[in-house]
Coordinates of C-alpha atoms in Angstrom, one line a residue:
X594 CA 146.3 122.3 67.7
X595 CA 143.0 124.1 68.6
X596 CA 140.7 122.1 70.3
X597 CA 137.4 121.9 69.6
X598 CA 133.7 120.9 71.7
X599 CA 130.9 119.6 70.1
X600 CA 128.9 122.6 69.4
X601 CA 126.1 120.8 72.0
X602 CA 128.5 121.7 74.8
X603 CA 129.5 125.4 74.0
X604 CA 126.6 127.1 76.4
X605 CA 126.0 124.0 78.6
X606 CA 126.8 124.9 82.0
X607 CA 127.3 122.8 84.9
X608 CA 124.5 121.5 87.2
X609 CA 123.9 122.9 90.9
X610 CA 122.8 119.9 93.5
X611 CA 122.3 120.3 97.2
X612 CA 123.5 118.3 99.8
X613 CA 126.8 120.3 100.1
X614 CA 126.4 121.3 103.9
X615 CA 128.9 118.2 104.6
X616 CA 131.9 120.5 103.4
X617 CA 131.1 123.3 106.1
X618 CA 131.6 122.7 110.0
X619 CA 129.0 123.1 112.7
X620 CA 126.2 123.4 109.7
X621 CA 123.6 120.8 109.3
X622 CA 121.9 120.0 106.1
X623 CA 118.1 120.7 104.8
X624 CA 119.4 121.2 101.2
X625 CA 119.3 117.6 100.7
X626 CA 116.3 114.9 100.2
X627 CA 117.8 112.2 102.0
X628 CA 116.3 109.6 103.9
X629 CA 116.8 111.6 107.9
X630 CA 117.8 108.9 109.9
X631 CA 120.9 107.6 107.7
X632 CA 121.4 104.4 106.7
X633 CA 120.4 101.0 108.5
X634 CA 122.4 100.0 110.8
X635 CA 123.0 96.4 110.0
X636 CA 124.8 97.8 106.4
X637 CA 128.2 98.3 107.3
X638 CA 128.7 95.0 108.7
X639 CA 127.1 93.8 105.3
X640 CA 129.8 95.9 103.8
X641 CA 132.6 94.4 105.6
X642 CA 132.0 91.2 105.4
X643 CA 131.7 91.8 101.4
X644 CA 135.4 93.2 101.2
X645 CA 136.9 90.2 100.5
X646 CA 134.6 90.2 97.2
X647 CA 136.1 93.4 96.0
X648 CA 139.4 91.2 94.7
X649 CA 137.2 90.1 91.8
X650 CA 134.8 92.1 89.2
X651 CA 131.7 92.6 90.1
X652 CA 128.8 90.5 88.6
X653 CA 128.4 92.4 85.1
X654 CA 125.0 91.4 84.9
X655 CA 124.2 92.3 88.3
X656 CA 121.6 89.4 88.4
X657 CA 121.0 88.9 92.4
X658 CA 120.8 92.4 93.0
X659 CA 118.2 92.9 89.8
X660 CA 116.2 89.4 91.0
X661 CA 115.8 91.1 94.4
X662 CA 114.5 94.2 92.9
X663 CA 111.9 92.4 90.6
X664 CA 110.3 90.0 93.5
X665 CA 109.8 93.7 95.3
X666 CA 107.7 94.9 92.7
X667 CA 106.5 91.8 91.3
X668 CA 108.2 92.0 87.8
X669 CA 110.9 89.6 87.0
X670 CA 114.9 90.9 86.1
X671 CA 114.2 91.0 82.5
X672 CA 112.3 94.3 83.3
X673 CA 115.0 95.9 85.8
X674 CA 118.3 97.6 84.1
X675 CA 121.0 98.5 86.8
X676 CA 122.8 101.6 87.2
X677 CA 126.0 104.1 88.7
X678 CA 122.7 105.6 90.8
X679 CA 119.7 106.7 88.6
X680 CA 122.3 109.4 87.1
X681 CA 123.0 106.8 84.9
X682 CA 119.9 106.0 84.0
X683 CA 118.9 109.6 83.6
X684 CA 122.4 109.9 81.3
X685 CA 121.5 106.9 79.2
X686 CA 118.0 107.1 78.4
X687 CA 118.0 109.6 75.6
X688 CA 121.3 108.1 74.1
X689 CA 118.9 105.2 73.6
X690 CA 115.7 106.5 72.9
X691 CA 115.8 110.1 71.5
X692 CA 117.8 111.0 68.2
X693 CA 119.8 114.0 68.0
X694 CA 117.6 117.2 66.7
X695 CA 114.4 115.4 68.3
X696 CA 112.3 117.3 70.8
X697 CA 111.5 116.5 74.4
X698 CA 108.9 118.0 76.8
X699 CA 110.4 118.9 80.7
X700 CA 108.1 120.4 83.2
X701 CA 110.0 123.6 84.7
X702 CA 110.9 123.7 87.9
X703 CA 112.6 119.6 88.3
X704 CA 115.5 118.3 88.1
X705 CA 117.9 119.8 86.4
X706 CA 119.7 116.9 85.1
X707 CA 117.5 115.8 82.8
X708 CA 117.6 119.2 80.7
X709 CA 121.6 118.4 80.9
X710 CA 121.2 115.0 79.6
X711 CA 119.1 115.6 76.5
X712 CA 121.3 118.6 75.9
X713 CA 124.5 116.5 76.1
X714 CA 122.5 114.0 73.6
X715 CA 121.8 117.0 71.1
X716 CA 118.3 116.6 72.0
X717 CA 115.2 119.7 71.9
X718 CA 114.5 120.5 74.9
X719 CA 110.4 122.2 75.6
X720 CA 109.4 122.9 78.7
X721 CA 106.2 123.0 80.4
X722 CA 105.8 125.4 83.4
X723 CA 105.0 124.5 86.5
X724 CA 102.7 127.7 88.1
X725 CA 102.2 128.7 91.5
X726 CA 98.4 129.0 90.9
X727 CA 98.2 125.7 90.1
X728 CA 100.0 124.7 93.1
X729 CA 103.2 123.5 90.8
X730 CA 101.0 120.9 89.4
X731 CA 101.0 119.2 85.5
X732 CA 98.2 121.0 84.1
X733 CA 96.3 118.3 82.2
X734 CA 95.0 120.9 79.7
X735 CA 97.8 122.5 79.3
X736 CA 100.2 119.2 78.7
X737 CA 97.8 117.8 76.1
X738 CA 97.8 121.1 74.6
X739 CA 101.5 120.6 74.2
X740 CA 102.0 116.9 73.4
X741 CA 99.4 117.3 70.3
X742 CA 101.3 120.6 69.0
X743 CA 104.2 118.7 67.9
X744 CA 105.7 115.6 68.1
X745 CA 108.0 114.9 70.9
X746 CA 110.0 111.8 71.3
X747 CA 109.7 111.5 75.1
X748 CA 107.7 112.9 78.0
X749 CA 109.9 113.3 81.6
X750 CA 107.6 113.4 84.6
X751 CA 109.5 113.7 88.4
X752 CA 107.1 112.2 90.9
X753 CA 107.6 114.2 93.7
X754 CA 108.2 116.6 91.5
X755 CA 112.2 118.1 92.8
X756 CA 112.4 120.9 93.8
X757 CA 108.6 121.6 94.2
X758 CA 107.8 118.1 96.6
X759 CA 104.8 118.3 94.4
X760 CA 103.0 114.5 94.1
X761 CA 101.0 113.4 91.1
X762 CA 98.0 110.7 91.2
X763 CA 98.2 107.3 89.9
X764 CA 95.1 107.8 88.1
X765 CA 96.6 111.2 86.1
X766 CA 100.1 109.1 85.2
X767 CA 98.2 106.4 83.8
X768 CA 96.1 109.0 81.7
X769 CA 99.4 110.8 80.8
X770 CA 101.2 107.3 79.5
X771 CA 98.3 106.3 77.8
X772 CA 97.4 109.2 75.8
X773 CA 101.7 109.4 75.4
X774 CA 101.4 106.5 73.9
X775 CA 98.8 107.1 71.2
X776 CA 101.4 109.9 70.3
X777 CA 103.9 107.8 70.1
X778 CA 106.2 109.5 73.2
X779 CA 107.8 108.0 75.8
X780 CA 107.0 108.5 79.3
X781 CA 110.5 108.9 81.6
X782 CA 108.9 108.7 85.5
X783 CA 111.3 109.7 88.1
X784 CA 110.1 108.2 91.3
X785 CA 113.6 108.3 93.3
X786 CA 111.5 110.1 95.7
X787 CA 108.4 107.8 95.9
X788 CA 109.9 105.4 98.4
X789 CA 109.6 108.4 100.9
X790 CA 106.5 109.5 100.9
X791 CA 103.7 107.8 103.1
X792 CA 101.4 106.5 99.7
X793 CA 103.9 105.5 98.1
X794 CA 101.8 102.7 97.0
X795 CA 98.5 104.1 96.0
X796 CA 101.1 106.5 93.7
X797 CA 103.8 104.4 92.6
X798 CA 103.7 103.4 88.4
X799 CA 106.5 100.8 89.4
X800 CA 104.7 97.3 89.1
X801 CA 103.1 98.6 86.2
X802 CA 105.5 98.8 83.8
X803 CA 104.9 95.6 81.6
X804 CA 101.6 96.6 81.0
X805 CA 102.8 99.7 79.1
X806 CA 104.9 100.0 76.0
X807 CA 106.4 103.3 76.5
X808 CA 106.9 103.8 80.0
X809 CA 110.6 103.7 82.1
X810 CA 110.7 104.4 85.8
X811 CA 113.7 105.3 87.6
X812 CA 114.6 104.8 91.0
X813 CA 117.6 104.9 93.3
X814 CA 119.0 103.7 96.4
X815 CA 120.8 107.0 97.3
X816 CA 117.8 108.8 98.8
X817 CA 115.6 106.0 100.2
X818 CA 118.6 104.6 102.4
X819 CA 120.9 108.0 102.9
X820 CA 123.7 106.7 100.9
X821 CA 124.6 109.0 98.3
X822 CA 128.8 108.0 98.7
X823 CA 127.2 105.0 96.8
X824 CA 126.4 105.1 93.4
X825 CA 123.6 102.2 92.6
X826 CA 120.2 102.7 91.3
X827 CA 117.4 101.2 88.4
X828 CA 115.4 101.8 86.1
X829 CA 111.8 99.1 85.6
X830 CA 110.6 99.1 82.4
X831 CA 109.2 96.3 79.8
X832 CA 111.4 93.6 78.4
X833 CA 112.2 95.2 75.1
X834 CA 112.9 98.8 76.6
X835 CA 115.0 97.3 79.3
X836 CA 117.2 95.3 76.3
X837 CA 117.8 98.3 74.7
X838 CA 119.1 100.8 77.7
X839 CA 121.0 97.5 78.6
X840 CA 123.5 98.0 75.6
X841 CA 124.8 101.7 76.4
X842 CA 125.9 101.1 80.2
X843 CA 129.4 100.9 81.3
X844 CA 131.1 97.4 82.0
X845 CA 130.6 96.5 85.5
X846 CA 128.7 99.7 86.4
X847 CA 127.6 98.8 89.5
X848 CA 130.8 97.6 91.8
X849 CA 130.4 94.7 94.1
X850 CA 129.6 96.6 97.3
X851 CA 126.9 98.2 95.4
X852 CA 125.3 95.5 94.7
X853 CA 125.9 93.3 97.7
X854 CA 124.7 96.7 99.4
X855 CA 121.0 97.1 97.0
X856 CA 120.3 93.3 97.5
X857 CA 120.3 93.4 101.5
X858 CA 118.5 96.5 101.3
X859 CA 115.6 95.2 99.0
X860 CA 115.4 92.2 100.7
X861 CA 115.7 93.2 104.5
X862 CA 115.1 96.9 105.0
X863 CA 112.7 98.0 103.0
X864 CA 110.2 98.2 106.1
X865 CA 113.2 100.9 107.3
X866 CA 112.5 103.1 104.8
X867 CA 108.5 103.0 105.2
X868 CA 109.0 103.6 108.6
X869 CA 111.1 106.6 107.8
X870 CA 108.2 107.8 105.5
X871 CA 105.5 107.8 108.4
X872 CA 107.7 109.6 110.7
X873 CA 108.3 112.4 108.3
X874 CA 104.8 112.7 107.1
X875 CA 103.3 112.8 111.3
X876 CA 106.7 115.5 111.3
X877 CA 105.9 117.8 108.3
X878 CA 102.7 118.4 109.8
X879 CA 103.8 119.7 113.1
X880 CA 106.9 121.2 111.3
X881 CA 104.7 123.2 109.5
X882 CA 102.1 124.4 112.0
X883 CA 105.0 125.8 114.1
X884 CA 106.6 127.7 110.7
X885 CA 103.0 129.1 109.9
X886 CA 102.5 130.6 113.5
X887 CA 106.1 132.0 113.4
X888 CA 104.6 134.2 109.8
X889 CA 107.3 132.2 107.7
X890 CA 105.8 131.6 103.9
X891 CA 106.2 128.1 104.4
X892 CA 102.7 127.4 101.5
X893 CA 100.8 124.9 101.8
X894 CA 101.1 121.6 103.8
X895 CA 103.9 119.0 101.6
X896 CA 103.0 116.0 99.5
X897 CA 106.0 114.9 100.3
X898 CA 109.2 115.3 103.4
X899 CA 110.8 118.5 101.8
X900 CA 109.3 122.6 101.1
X901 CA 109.7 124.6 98.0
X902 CA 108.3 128.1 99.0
X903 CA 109.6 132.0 98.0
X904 CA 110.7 134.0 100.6
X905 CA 109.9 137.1 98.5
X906 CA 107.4 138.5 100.9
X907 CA 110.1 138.6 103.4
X908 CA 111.8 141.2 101.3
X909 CA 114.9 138.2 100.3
X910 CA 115.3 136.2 97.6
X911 CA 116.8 132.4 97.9
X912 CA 120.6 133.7 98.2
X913 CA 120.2 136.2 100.7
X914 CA 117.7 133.9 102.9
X915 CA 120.1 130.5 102.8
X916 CA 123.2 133.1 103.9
X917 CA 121.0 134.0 106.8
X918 CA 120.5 130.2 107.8
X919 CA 124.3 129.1 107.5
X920 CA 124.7 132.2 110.3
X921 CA 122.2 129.8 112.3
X922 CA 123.9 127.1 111.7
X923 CA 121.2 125.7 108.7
X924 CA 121.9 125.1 105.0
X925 CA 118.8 125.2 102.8
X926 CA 118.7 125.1 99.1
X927 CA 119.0 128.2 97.2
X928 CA 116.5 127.0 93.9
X929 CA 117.7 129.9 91.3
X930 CA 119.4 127.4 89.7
X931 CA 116.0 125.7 88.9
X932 CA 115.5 128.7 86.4
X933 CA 114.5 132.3 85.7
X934 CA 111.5 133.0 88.2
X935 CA 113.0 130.8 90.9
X936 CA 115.6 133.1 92.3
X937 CA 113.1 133.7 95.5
X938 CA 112.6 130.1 96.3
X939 CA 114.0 127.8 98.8
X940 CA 113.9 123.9 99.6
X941 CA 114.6 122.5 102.5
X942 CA 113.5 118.9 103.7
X943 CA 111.9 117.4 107.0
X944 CA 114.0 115.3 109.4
X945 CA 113.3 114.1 112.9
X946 CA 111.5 116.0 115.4
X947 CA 114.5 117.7 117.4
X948 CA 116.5 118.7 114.3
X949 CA 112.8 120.1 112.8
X950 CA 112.5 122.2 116.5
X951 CA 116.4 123.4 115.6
X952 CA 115.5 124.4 112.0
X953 CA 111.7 126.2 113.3
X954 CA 114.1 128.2 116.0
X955 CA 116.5 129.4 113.6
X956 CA 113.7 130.6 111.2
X957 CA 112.4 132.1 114.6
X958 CA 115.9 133.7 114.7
X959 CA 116.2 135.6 111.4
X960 CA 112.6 136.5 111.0
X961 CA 113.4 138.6 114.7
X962 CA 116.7 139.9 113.4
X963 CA 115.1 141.3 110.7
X964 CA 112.4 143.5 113.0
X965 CA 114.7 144.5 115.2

């Protein structure tokens, strides 16, 4: 017999992450916005000591983990929804909320997944761009302009903004989700990132949630911890919303290391990962003084621990300047996969202060190749 796709799939193609240095020897990773200093120390004896669980399923429900997570934010578990990493959430969120043939509004460049997603759902997919001489930032304006043009059955929002590192106020979400809401959209916010950035709190939508109607926040364990080998994250949302995205996840979802893993972490280390955000914001600043005085079109000074700048001036686009850092040893994220007008761009995240000196002396490295 002939087989046959759904006719959603025919064109889709497959989605480009970083954090692939790991498969190459000798090369250390900038692709990736991980958490530098890996995970805390105290979770692998939390993990072993949990081994003996793994006989059994996991707790379907997933309630201590999801309690944990709502005394953090001050919400209780009936407004936390577990998932395989925020992937899941990502996945499940217009299988819920969006019927197929509905529209949705992305900003352009972010993460790519959510494009996939709604694609996969047979779902419209607008898109906003984010311009350079606005900094990569929502234009207010410009986003009204679009939201009142048509009706669109959700809103996705990245804050930082992947691949740009671009951070919007509290004060402009809140406007956003409100006047969403008049509309009648939804507002998916993507904070995975949040939990690294220094004002995390003066930005963060999180502990908010109940008070809006159309509002989901995702968030993740993989990037604020460094560990991406395991698949747990959450979305916070209001009661009802939270019911809903309850009924399309998988049976036992989240395995019992994962969870046992997520609770210690919320409860215990969350001062880890603030830490980790002060050290890379006192970092990014030094990191980029010393790329500006080497002539490197490093932009302007981060929101955020990670860069998004073009290397066009350079006379290379994104390929050509990442194959020139895996020579030095470096891999930093090509971003033409972000879309047509990206192919010049680069990301590449801040770590600790001797592996930022090795990544400013091999930029020092291929900028003097190139002028001898």
């Amino acid at each position: 017999m002939q087989i046959e796709t759904r006719k959603e799939l025919e064109s889709l193609p497959s989605t480009v992450h970083g954090g692939q240095g790991w498969k190459l020897d000798g090369v250390e990773d900038y692709s990736q916005n991980l958490n530098p200093f890996g995970p805390p120390k105290d979770l692998s004896s939390i993990l072993a000591d949990s081994v003996k669980d793994t006989g059994h399923y996991p707790d379907a429900d997933c309630m201590s983990v999801r309690k944990a997570i709502a005394e953090h934010y001050g919400l209780g578990p009936e407004n936390v929804a577990m998932g395989a990493g925020s992937s899941e959430i990502i996945r499940n969120f217009p299988q819920v909320f969006i019927r197929p043939g509905e529209s949705v509004l992305i900003p352009t460049p972010s993460f790519a997944e959510y494009t996939q997603q709604c694609k996969i759902a047979g779902v419209h997919v607008d898109n906003i761009i984010l311009k350079a001489d606005n900094d990569f930032r929502l234009d207010r304006n410009e986003l009204f302009s679009m939201l009142e043009s048509k009706h669109y059955a959700a809103l996705y929002i990245c804050n930082p903004n992947n691949p740009t590192g671009r951070v919007e106020k509290r004060e402009k979400l809140i406007e956003i989700v409100r006047r969403c809401d008049e509309l009648g959209t939804m507002v998916f916010l993507d904070e995975t990132l949040l939990s690294l950035v220094a004002d995390e709190s003066l930005v963060s939508l999180s502990g908010m949630v109940r008070d809006f109607s159309n509002l989901i926040v995702a968030h993740s364990f993989t990037k604020s911890f460094a560990i991406p080998g395991m698949r747990v994250g959450f979305a916070l949302a209001n009661d009802k919303i939270i019911k809903e995205m309850d009924k399309v996840r998988l049976p036992w979802n989240v395995g019992t290391l994962e969870q046992t893993a997520a609770e210690h972490l919320v409860r215990y280390d969350i001062s880890y990962v603030s830490e980790a955000a002060n050290t890379m914001r006192r970092e990014s600043k030094v990191m980029h003084s010393e790329l500006e005085a080497l002539g490197f079109p490093v932009g302007p000074l981060s929101d955020s621990f990670f860069y998004f700048t073009s290397v066009r001036e350079l006379g290379m686009n994104g390929a050509a300047f990442q194959k020139a850092m895996l020579r030095e040893g470096i891999m930093v994220r090509d971003c033409a996969s972000f879309g047509p007008g990206f192919e010049d761009y680069v990301r590449f995240c801040v770590k600790d202060s001797a592996r930022n000196r090795k990544f400013v002396e091999a930029v020092h490295r291929v900028l003097k190749s190139m002028s001898d």
